[in-house]
Amino acid sequence: MTIVSPLVFHPSPAPGPRDAFGRRMNYLRISLTDRCNFRCVYCMPAVGMKFQPREELLTDDELVRIVGLFAEAGVTKLRLTGGEPTVRPHLVELVRAFKSFPGIQEIAMTTNALLLGRIAAALKEAGLDRVNVSIDTLDPVRFRAMTRGGRFDLVWKGIEEADRVGLGPIKLNTVVVRGQNDHEVVEMARLTIERPWQVRFLEIMPMEGVGMVYDEGLVTSEETRQRLEAAFGPLEELEAPPADPARLWRIPGAAGTIGFISPISEPFCETCNRVRLTADGNLRLCLLHPDEVNLRDAMRAGATDEELLALIRGGIWRKPWGHRIHEGERNTVRGMSQIGG
Ligand code: SAM
Ligand code: SF4
């Protein structure tokens, strides 16, 4: 595994506030809620999941104000995530408000798609551009087990409706977990032969509360790729957009593509262009580091827009680089559903 040294890194010419290593942050991922209608085995513990009191979460007005400030600072792309973003009340109105900021060029959403069939058209009309859907298996029984109760038929309808209303190109995210769905990656990848979709295989990360699933379940992207090549023959490597964490491949002749996201075996810190806003209003500088800037408390204490912008820029400046998960480090503190994966 290689982590490019920050010392040899050159400032990026892209828009957005800059960190001390020269990386530009033009992409904000927003956790709209820490709640979810699933309990995926790699994301939440089976029991004992604690949700934050509602008054600790950002209100709609607070969220819109913060997004406006990030847009002013140079952020051009948003991703709505969670928890499950579709369980946040007023989601359609929030999308419309976010899209009204002139700097915001693109809004994407990562969702489990359970409720997407009902609201995809309204979200598209409000300004949502694309969705990524998390789906780990095509087997309804295993789906129910991995999500602890999820309905595969409704999720599949949600994906088809998103495709129909133009929330594409559809990307499907599959976390590969040894002993659970690792033998199904071939069937997932086969979806790309006829459909112009991207099926992305994610390495599991050791998030708070589910570290043992990681310890037993990590499957590297290399292992998954070898499994696919054993079934389909050599995959063609494609060039991915510069800040895309996925390495892209294609089954020869397929309509869609296959992505590998490898935060453990091949960290992508040198091209990182993103920061996160947690549901309780903290600017989270890196998914895998606990360093955060509390924008909510500053806002509730009466901070002006200039003061909040200074907090945002100052936080981004100290964005960390690298992690030591492969050496056993665990400093996540929050679960994935609280940070917004
Ligand atoms: N509920 C939405 C969903 O599942 O798409 C959005 C939130 S979820 C936390 C965002 C992404 O994080 C999903 O694609 C999910 O598969 C991924 N994820 C959750 N826990 C993970 C873990 N421990 N390792 C890697 N990816 C994880
Ligand atoms: Fe919910 Fe998404 Fe986490 Fe699954 S991965 S429990 S759908 S937040």
mmCIF file of N, CA and C in Angstrom, residues 237-330:
data_model
loop_
_atom_site.group_PDB
_atom_site.id
_atom_site.type_symbol
_atom_site.label_atom_id
_atom_site.label_comp_id
_atom_site.label_asym_id
_atom_site.label_seq_id
_atom_site.Cartn_x
_atom_site.Cartn_y
_atom_site.Cartn_z
ATOM 1 N N GLU A 237 -9.096 -1.584 -17.838
ATOM 2 C CA GLU A 237 -8.971 -0.457 -16.908
ATOM 3 C C GLU A 237 -9.351 0.837 -17.632
ATOM 4 N N LEU A 238 -10.120 1.699 -16.957
ATOM 5 C CA LEU A 238 -10.569 2.959 -17.560
ATOM 6 C C LEU A 238 -10.003 4.119 -16.754
ATOM 7 N N GLU A 239 -9.984 5.287 -17.363
ATOM 8 C CA GLU A 239 -9.530 6.462 -16.617
ATOM 9 C C GLU A 239 -10.713 7.024 -15.835
ATOM 10 N N ALA A 240 -10.527 7.259 -14.528
ATOM 11 C CA ALA A 240 -11.603 7.818 -13.697
ATOM 12 C C ALA A 240 -11.409 9.324 -13.609
ATOM 13 N N PRO A 241 -12.501 10.079 -13.365
ATOM 14 C CA PRO A 241 -12.337 11.512 -13.119
ATOM 15 C C PRO A 241 -11.340 11.718 -11.975
ATOM 16 N N PRO A 242 -10.539 12.826 -12.010
ATOM 17 C CA PRO A 242 -9.400 12.967 -11.099
ATOM 18 C C PRO A 242 -9.728 12.792 -9.610
ATOM 19 N N ALA A 243 -10.847 13.345 -9.129
ATOM 20 C CA ALA A 243 -11.098 13.270 -7.678
ATOM 21 C C ALA A 243 -11.995 12.089 -7.310
ATOM 22 N N ASP A 244 -12.281 11.209 -8.273
ATOM 23 C CA ASP A 244 -13.146 10.067 -7.984
ATOM 24 C C ASP A 244 -12.351 9.038 -7.175
ATOM 25 N N PRO A 245 -12.833 8.670 -5.969
ATOM 26 C CA PRO A 245 -12.085 7.670 -5.194
ATOM 27 C C PRO A 245 -12.126 6.286 -5.831
ATOM 28 N N ALA A 246 -13.023 6.080 -6.801
ATOM 29 C CA ALA A 246 -13.145 4.752 -7.413
ATOM 30 C C ALA A 246 -12.099 4.578 -8.518
ATOM 31 N N ARG A 247 -11.486 3.400 -8.556
ATOM 32 C CA ARG A 247 -10.696 3.006 -9.719
ATOM 33 C C ARG A 247 -11.649 2.252 -10.634
ATOM 34 N N LEU A 248 -11.667 2.644 -11.914
ATOM 35 C CA LEU A 248 -12.720 2.146 -12.802
ATOM 36 C C LEU A 248 -12.220 1.069 -13.765
ATOM 37 N N TRP A 249 -13.093 0.074 -13.967
ATOM 38 C CA TRP A 249 -12.801 -1.033 -14.873
ATOM 39 C C TRP A 249 -14.089 -1.360 -15.621
ATOM 40 N N ARG A 250 -13.944 -2.170 -16.672
ATOM 41 C CA ARG A 250 -15.118 -2.562 -17.443
ATOM 42 C C ARG A 250 -14.965 -4.025 -17.871
ATOM 43 N N ILE A 251 -16.077 -4.732 -17.834
ATOM 44 C CA ILE A 251 -16.086 -6.056 -18.462
ATOM 45 C C ILE A 251 -16.081 -5.776 -19.960
ATOM 46 N N PRO A 252 -15.171 -6.368 -20.741
ATOM 47 C CA PRO A 252 -15.107 -6.020 -22.165
ATOM 48 C C PRO A 252 -16.486 -6.104 -22.827
ATOM 49 N N GLY A 253 -16.870 -5.000 -23.501
ATOM 50 C CA GLY A 253 -18.150 -4.953 -24.213
ATOM 51 C C GLY A 253 -19.338 -4.563 -23.351
ATOM 52 N N ALA A 254 -19.154 -4.376 -22.043
ATOM 53 C CA ALA A 254 -20.284 -4.075 -21.155
ATOM 54 C C ALA A 254 -20.766 -2.637 -21.339
ATOM 55 N N ALA A 255 -22.053 -2.417 -21.032
ATOM 56 C CA ALA A 255 -22.629 -1.063 -21.147
ATOM 57 C C ALA A 255 -22.188 -0.183 -19.981
ATOM 58 N N GLY A 256 -21.984 -0.773 -18.816
ATOM 59 C CA GLY A 256 -21.632 0.001 -17.623
ATOM 60 C C GLY A 256 -20.212 -0.269 -17.169
ATOM 61 N N THR A 257 -19.900 0.222 -15.985
ATOM 62 C CA THR A 257 -18.526 0.116 -15.478
ATOM 63 C C THR A 257 -18.520 -0.461 -14.055
ATOM 64 N N ILE A 258 -17.332 -0.838 -13.638
ATOM 65 C CA ILE A 258 -17.143 -1.387 -12.295
ATOM 66 C C ILE A 258 -16.144 -0.490 -11.571
ATOM 67 N N GLY A 259 -16.490 -0.085 -10.340
ATOM 68 C CA GLY A 259 -15.573 0.763 -9.572
ATOM 69 C C GLY A 259 -15.083 0.026 -8.337
ATOM 70 N N PHE A 260 -13.847 0.302 -7.962
ATOM 71 C CA PHE A 260 -13.315 -0.239 -6.704
ATOM 72 C C PHE A 260 -12.931 0.928 -5.821
ATOM 73 N N ILE A 261 -13.488 0.964 -4.614
ATOM 74 C CA ILE A 261 -13.153 2.019 -3.651
ATOM 75 C C ILE A 261 -12.403 1.334 -2.512
ATOM 76 N N SER A 262 -11.144 1.734 -2.349
ATOM 77 C CA SER A 262 -10.209 0.948 -1.535
ATOM 78 C C SER A 262 -9.585 1.794 -0.430
ATOM 79 N N PRO A 263 -10.386 2.301 0.506
ATOM 80 C CA PRO A 263 -9.823 3.184 1.524
ATOM 81 C C PRO A 263 -8.783 2.491 2.397
ATOM 82 N N ILE A 264 -8.845 1.158 2.500
ATOM 83 C CA ILE A 264 -7.904 0.448 3.371
ATOM 84 C C ILE A 264 -6.625 0.084 2.602
ATOM 85 N N SER A 265 -6.794 -0.546 1.429
ATOM 86 C CA SER A 265 -5.601 -1.050 0.740
ATOM 87 C C SER A 265 -4.934 0.002 -0.143
ATOM 88 N N GLU A 266 -5.701 0.996 -0.593
ATOM 89 C CA GLU A 266 -5.099 2.046 -1.441
ATOM 90 C C GLU A 266 -5.731 3.395 -1.106
ATOM 91 N N PRO A 267 -5.366 4.012 0.023
ATOM 92 C CA PRO A 267 -5.991 5.287 0.393
ATOM 93 C C PRO A 267 -5.798 6.342 -0.694
ATOM 94 N N PHE A 268 -6.813 7.221 -0.810
ATOM 95 C CA PHE A 268 -6.789 8.198 -1.908
ATOM 96 C C PHE A 268 -6.660 9.620 -1.371
ATOM 97 N N CYS A 269 -5.838 9.777 -0.317
ATOM 98 C CA CYS A 269 -5.721 11.084 0.349
ATOM 99 C C CYS A 269 -5.235 12.181 -0.594
ATOM 100 N N GLU A 270 -4.369 11.852 -1.546
ATOM 101 C CA GLU A 270 -3.768 12.923 -2.353
ATOM 102 C C GLU A 270 -4.777 13.601 -3.262
ATOM 103 N N THR A 271 -5.864 12.906 -3.607
ATOM 104 C CA THR A 271 -6.858 13.540 -4.475
ATOM 105 C C THR A 271 -8.121 13.928 -3.702
ATOM 106 N N CYS A 272 -8.063 13.858 -2.370
ATOM 107 C CA CYS A 272 -9.279 14.118 -1.589
ATOM 108 C C CYS A 272 -9.705 15.581 -1.767
ATOM 109 N N ASN A 273 -10.969 15.763 -2.125
ATOM 110 C CA ASN A 273 -11.499 17.121 -2.345
ATOM 111 C C ASN A 273 -12.750 17.363 -1.508
ATOM 112 N N ARG A 274 -12.936 16.556 -0.444
ATOM 113 C CA ARG A 274 -14.218 16.584 0.260
ATOM 114 C C ARG A 274 -14.064 16.798 1.764
ATOM 115 N N VAL A 275 -15.057 17.451 2.322
ATOM 116 C CA VAL A 275 -15.214 17.507 3.773
ATOM 117 C C VAL A 275 -16.665 17.153 4.072
ATOM 118 N N ARG A 276 -16.954 16.945 5.348
ATOM 119 C CA ARG A 276 -18.281 16.462 5.714
ATOM 120 C C ARG A 276 -18.930 17.359 6.754
ATOM 121 N N LEU A 277 -20.255 17.422 6.691
ATOM 122 C CA LEU A 277 -21.027 18.108 7.717
ATOM 123 C C LEU A 277 -21.864 17.046 8.417
ATOM 124 N N THR A 278 -21.642 16.870 9.724
ATOM 125 C CA THR A 278 -22.400 15.850 10.446
ATOM 126 C C THR A 278 -23.815 16.370 10.716
ATOM 127 N N ALA A 279 -24.719 15.452 11.040
ATOM 128 C CA ALA A 279 -26.113 15.845 11.245
ATOM 129 C C ALA A 279 -26.251 16.828 12.403
ATOM 130 N N ASP A 280 -25.297 16.792 13.345
ATOM 131 C CA ASP A 280 -25.360 17.730 14.470
ATOM 132 C C ASP A 280 -24.491 18.967 14.246
ATOM 133 N N GLY A 281 -24.139 19.211 12.986
ATOM 134 C CA GLY A 281 -23.558 20.511 12.656
ATOM 135 C C GLY A 281 -22.072 20.658 12.891
ATOM 136 N N ASN A 282 -21.335 19.541 12.839
ATOM 137 C CA ASN A 282 -19.876 19.630 12.926
ATOM 138 C C ASN A 282 -19.262 19.479 11.546
ATOM 139 N N LEU A 283 -18.309 20.335 11.260
ATOM 140 C CA LEU A 283 -17.522 20.172 10.040
ATOM 141 C C LEU A 283 -16.516 19.072 10.328
ATOM 142 N N ARG A 284 -16.668 17.936 9.683
ATOM 143 C CA ARG A 284 -15.792 16.782 9.891
ATOM 144 C C ARG A 284 -14.761 16.812 8.769
ATOM 145 N N LEU A 285 -13.505 16.915 9.154
ATOM 146 C CA LEU A 285 -12.474 17.179 8.158
ATOM 147 C C LEU A 285 -12.094 15.934 7.373
ATOM 148 N N CYS A 286 -12.205 14.772 8.009
ATOM 149 C CA CYS A 286 -11.855 13.509 7.334
ATOM 150 C C CYS A 286 -12.736 12.419 7.937
ATOM 151 N N LEU A 287 -13.203 11.517 7.084
ATOM 152 C CA LEU A 287 -14.056 10.419 7.557
ATOM 153 C C LEU A 287 -13.375 9.637 8.681
ATOM 154 N N LEU A 288 -12.058 9.467 8.569
ATOM 155 C CA LEU A 288 -11.359 8.539 9.454
ATOM 156 C C LEU A 288 -10.560 9.229 10.552
ATOM 157 N N HIS A 289 -10.761 10.521 10.746
ATOM 158 C CA HIS A 289 -10.117 11.237 11.856
ATOM 159 C C HIS A 289 -11.187 11.941 12.683
ATOM 160 N N PRO A 290 -11.015 12.006 13.990
ATOM 161 C CA PRO A 290 -12.060 12.600 14.826
ATOM 162 C C PRO A 290 -12.081 14.126 14.831
ATOM 163 N N ASP A 291 -11.140 14.784 14.180
ATOM 164 C CA ASP A 291 -11.047 16.244 14.239
ATOM 165 C C ASP A 291 -12.276 16.901 13.578
ATOM 166 N N GLU A 292 -12.972 17.750 14.352
ATOM 167 C CA GLU A 292 -14.196 18.401 13.857
ATOM 168 C C GLU A 292 -14.234 19.855 14.305
ATOM 169 N N VAL A 293 -15.026 20.669 13.593
ATOM 170 C CA VAL A 293 -15.238 22.071 13.972
ATOM 171 C C VAL A 293 -16.734 22.233 14.230
ATOM 172 N N ASN A 294 -17.093 22.688 15.425
ATOM 173 C CA ASN A 294 -18.508 22.752 15.781
ATOM 174 C C ASN A 294 -19.142 24.045 15.239
ATOM 175 N N LEU A 295 -19.777 23.930 14.076
ATOM 176 C CA LEU A 295 -20.425 25.096 13.463
ATOM 177 C C LEU A 295 -21.775 25.371 14.129
ATOM 178 N N ARG A 296 -22.429 24.310 14.574
ATOM 179 C CA ARG A 296 -23.761 24.497 15.173
ATOM 180 C C ARG A 296 -23.692 25.378 16.416
ATOM 181 N N ASP A 297 -22.780 25.059 17.320
ATOM 182 C CA ASP A 297 -22.723 25.834 18.563
ATOM 183 C C ASP A 297 -22.320 27.276 18.292
ATOM 184 N N ALA A 298 -21.404 27.452 17.339
ATOM 185 C CA ALA A 298 -20.998 28.821 16.994
ATOM 186 C C ALA A 298 -22.208 29.592 16.455
ATOM 187 N N MET A 299 -22.974 28.915 15.596
ATOM 188 C CA MET A 299 -24.148 29.550 14.996
ATOM 189 C C MET A 299 -25.188 29.884 16.075
ATOM 190 N N ARG A 300 -25.399 28.928 16.979
ATOM 191 C CA ARG A 300 -26.417 29.145 18.020
ATOM 192 C C ARG A 300 -25.957 30.189 19.042
ATOM 193 N N ALA A 301 -24.650 30.430 19.103
ATOM 194 C CA ALA A 301 -24.139 31.476 20.009
ATOM 195 C C ALA A 301 -24.131 32.837 19.318
ATOM 196 N N GLY A 302 -24.621 32.882 18.063
ATOM 197 C CA GLY A 302 -24.767 34.169 17.395
ATOM 198 C C GLY A 302 -23.648 34.541 16.437
ATOM 199 N N ALA A 303 -22.850 33.577 15.992
ATOM 200 C CA ALA A 303 -21.744 33.904 15.070
ATOM 201 C C ALA A 303 -22.281 34.537 13.787
ATOM 202 N N THR A 304 -21.545 35.510 13.278
ATOM 203 C CA THR A 304 -21.914 36.128 12.012
ATOM 204 C C THR A 304 -21.483 35.218 10.864
ATOM 205 N N ASP A 305 -21.947 35.544 9.650
ATOM 206 C CA ASP A 305 -21.533 34.764 8.485
ATOM 207 C C ASP A 305 -20.010 34.801 8.325
ATOM 208 N N GLU A 306 -19.422 35.964 8.556
ATOM 209 C CA GLU A 306 -17.957 36.092 8.407
ATOM 210 C C GLU A 306 -17.246 35.189 9.415
ATOM 211 N N GLU A 307 -17.763 35.167 10.636
ATOM 212 C CA GLU A 307 -17.129 34.325 11.663
ATOM 213 C C GLU A 307 -17.265 32.833 11.313
ATOM 214 N N LEU A 308 -18.435 32.464 10.795
ATOM 215 C CA LEU A 308 -18.615 31.057 10.415
ATOM 216 C C LEU A 308 -17.714 30.701 9.235
ATOM 217 N N LEU A 309 -17.614 31.629 8.279
ATOM 218 C CA LEU A 309 -16.730 31.371 7.125
ATOM 219 C C LEU A 309 -15.285 31.204 7.580
ATOM 220 N N ALA A 310 -14.887 31.995 8.575
ATOM 221 C CA ALA A 310 -13.511 31.876 9.095
ATOM 222 C C ALA A 310 -13.320 30.510 9.757
ATOM 223 N N LEU A 311 -14.358 30.026 10.456
ATOM 224 C CA LEU A 311 -14.257 28.695 11.079
ATOM 225 C C LEU A 311 -14.143 27.608 10.004
ATOM 226 N N ILE A 312 -14.939 27.764 8.952
ATOM 227 C CA ILE A 312 -14.922 26.768 7.861
ATOM 228 C C ILE A 312 -13.547 26.755 7.197
ATOM 229 N N ARG A 313 -13.044 27.934 6.854
ATOM 230 C CA ARG A 313 -11.751 27.995 6.150
ATOM 231 C C ARG A 313 -10.612 27.506 7.052
ATOM 232 N N GLY A 314 -10.681 27.915 8.342
ATOM 233 C CA GLY A 314 -9.630 27.502 9.288
ATOM 234 C C GLY A 314 -9.639 25.995 9.504
ATOM 235 N N GLY A 315 -10.834 25.409 9.583
ATOM 236 C CA GLY A 315 -10.936 23.956 9.760
ATOM 237 C C GLY A 315 -10.369 23.235 8.552
ATOM 238 N N ILE A 316 -10.782 23.671 7.370
ATOM 239 C CA ILE A 316 -10.315 23.002 6.148
ATOM 240 C C ILE A 316 -8.791 23.080 6.047
ATOM 241 N N TRP A 317 -8.224 24.208 6.472
ATOM 242 C CA TRP A 317 -6.762 24.369 6.396
ATOM 243 C C TRP A 317 -6.040 23.232 7.135
ATOM 244 N N ARG A 318 -6.634 22.774 8.270
ATOM 245 C CA ARG A 318 -5.939 21.747 9.045
ATOM 246 C C ARG A 318 -6.435 20.317 8.748
ATOM 247 N N LYS A 319 -7.071 20.152 7.602
ATOM 248 C CA LYS A 319 -7.553 18.810 7.221
ATOM 249 C C LYS A 319 -6.400 17.796 7.262
ATOM 250 N N PRO A 320 -6.638 16.633 7.913
ATOM 251 C CA PRO A 320 -5.552 15.659 8.047
ATOM 252 C C PRO A 320 -5.241 14.913 6.738
ATOM 253 N N TRP A 321 -4.203 14.121 6.794
ATOM 254 C CA TRP A 321 -3.749 13.312 5.648
ATOM 255 C C TRP A 321 -3.399 11.929 6.175
ATOM 256 N N GLY A 322 -3.945 10.904 5.534
ATOM 257 C CA GLY A 322 -3.533 9.531 5.858
ATOM 258 C C GLY A 322 -4.259 8.954 7.062
ATOM 259 N N HIS A 323 -4.194 7.639 7.180
ATOM 260 C CA HIS A 323 -4.712 6.956 8.359
ATOM 261 C C HIS A 323 -3.853 5.723 8.615
ATOM 262 N N ARG A 324 -4.020 5.128 9.791
ATOM 263 C CA ARG A 324 -3.194 3.960 10.133
ATOM 264 C C ARG A 324 -4.075 2.758 10.462
ATOM 265 N N ILE A 325 -5.211 2.669 9.752
ATOM 266 C CA ILE A 325 -6.133 1.563 10.037
ATOM 267 C C ILE A 325 -5.454 0.224 9.810
ATOM 268 N N HIS A 326 -4.633 0.144 8.744
ATOM 269 C CA HIS A 326 -3.968 -1.128 8.438
ATOM 270 C C HIS A 326 -2.974 -1.510 9.539
ATOM 271 N N GLU A 327 -2.618 -0.532 10.403
ATOM 272 C CA GLU A 327 -1.737 -0.851 11.538
ATOM 273 C C GLU A 327 -2.553 -1.036 12.818
ATOM 274 N N GLY A 328 -3.876 -1.081 12.679
ATOM 275 C CA GLY A 328 -4.716 -1.366 13.842
ATOM 276 C C GLY A 328 -5.307 -0.133 14.502
ATOM 277 N N GLU A 329 -5.032 1.059 13.949
ATOM 278 C CA GLU A 329 -5.559 2.279 14.572
ATOM 279 C C GLU A 329 -7.080 2.335 14.429
ATOM 280 N N ARG A 330 -7.755 2.724 15.504
ATOM 281 C CA ARG A 330 -9.212 2.923 15.470
ATOM 282 C C ARG A 330 -9.485 4.244 16.182
#
